[in-house]
């Protein structure tokens, strides 16, 4: 049987397959000394052994759910409690994995322009991940969307073609246009290397993130 190895998040797999240029200067993150203690609430890492997920020395079987709007709720102080309440309810129902949006490619979102990220919105994503850890729920981060909601691929096509509309274009250019591809790779790198402002963990080292 193969020896257990850490489950590398899908974010890392994307980056490893990419020839990534250094991203442009982004929002400055707070000094680590101003953050909470690292690993205050840390989940056991999920690993892969002989084709099976394992956690804590046992096979890891899970019930998962999709909740796209957690980032939206976390960035609104009056609605942030919904994040904790949702994860608490899910944990009580025996759910241990959540898929959620880790993107919002709009002027009022997370990535407001190519390589330019809103720090307050990034902190909201930090909060979602920290809350997931506190409630024993691993998180799968979706980094882009085919549909125009929250920007998604349409925003990348507009950015890389310097267009204000995709009316005469195909969203499939996201896959084909080298400039679009590089913009997305830079986004992946930015998310991977983000340090959580609530617990100090770097995303690509955080066992909360399943993929």
Short mmCIF file of C-alpha atoms in Angstrom, two decimals, residues 8 39 108 133 135 204:
data_model
loop_
_atom_site.label_atom_id
_atom_site.label_comp_id
_atom_site.label_asym_id
_atom_site.label_seq_id
_atom_site.Cartn_x
_atom_site.Cartn_y
_atom_site.Cartn_z
CA UNK A 8 -2.49 18.84 -2.20
CA UNK A 39 -3.47 26.95 14.59
CA UNK A 108 -17.27 45.86 -5.97
CA UNK A 133 -12.02 25.26 10.87
CA UNK A 135 -16.85 24.19 13.04
CA UNK A 204 -1.81 26.46 0.59
#
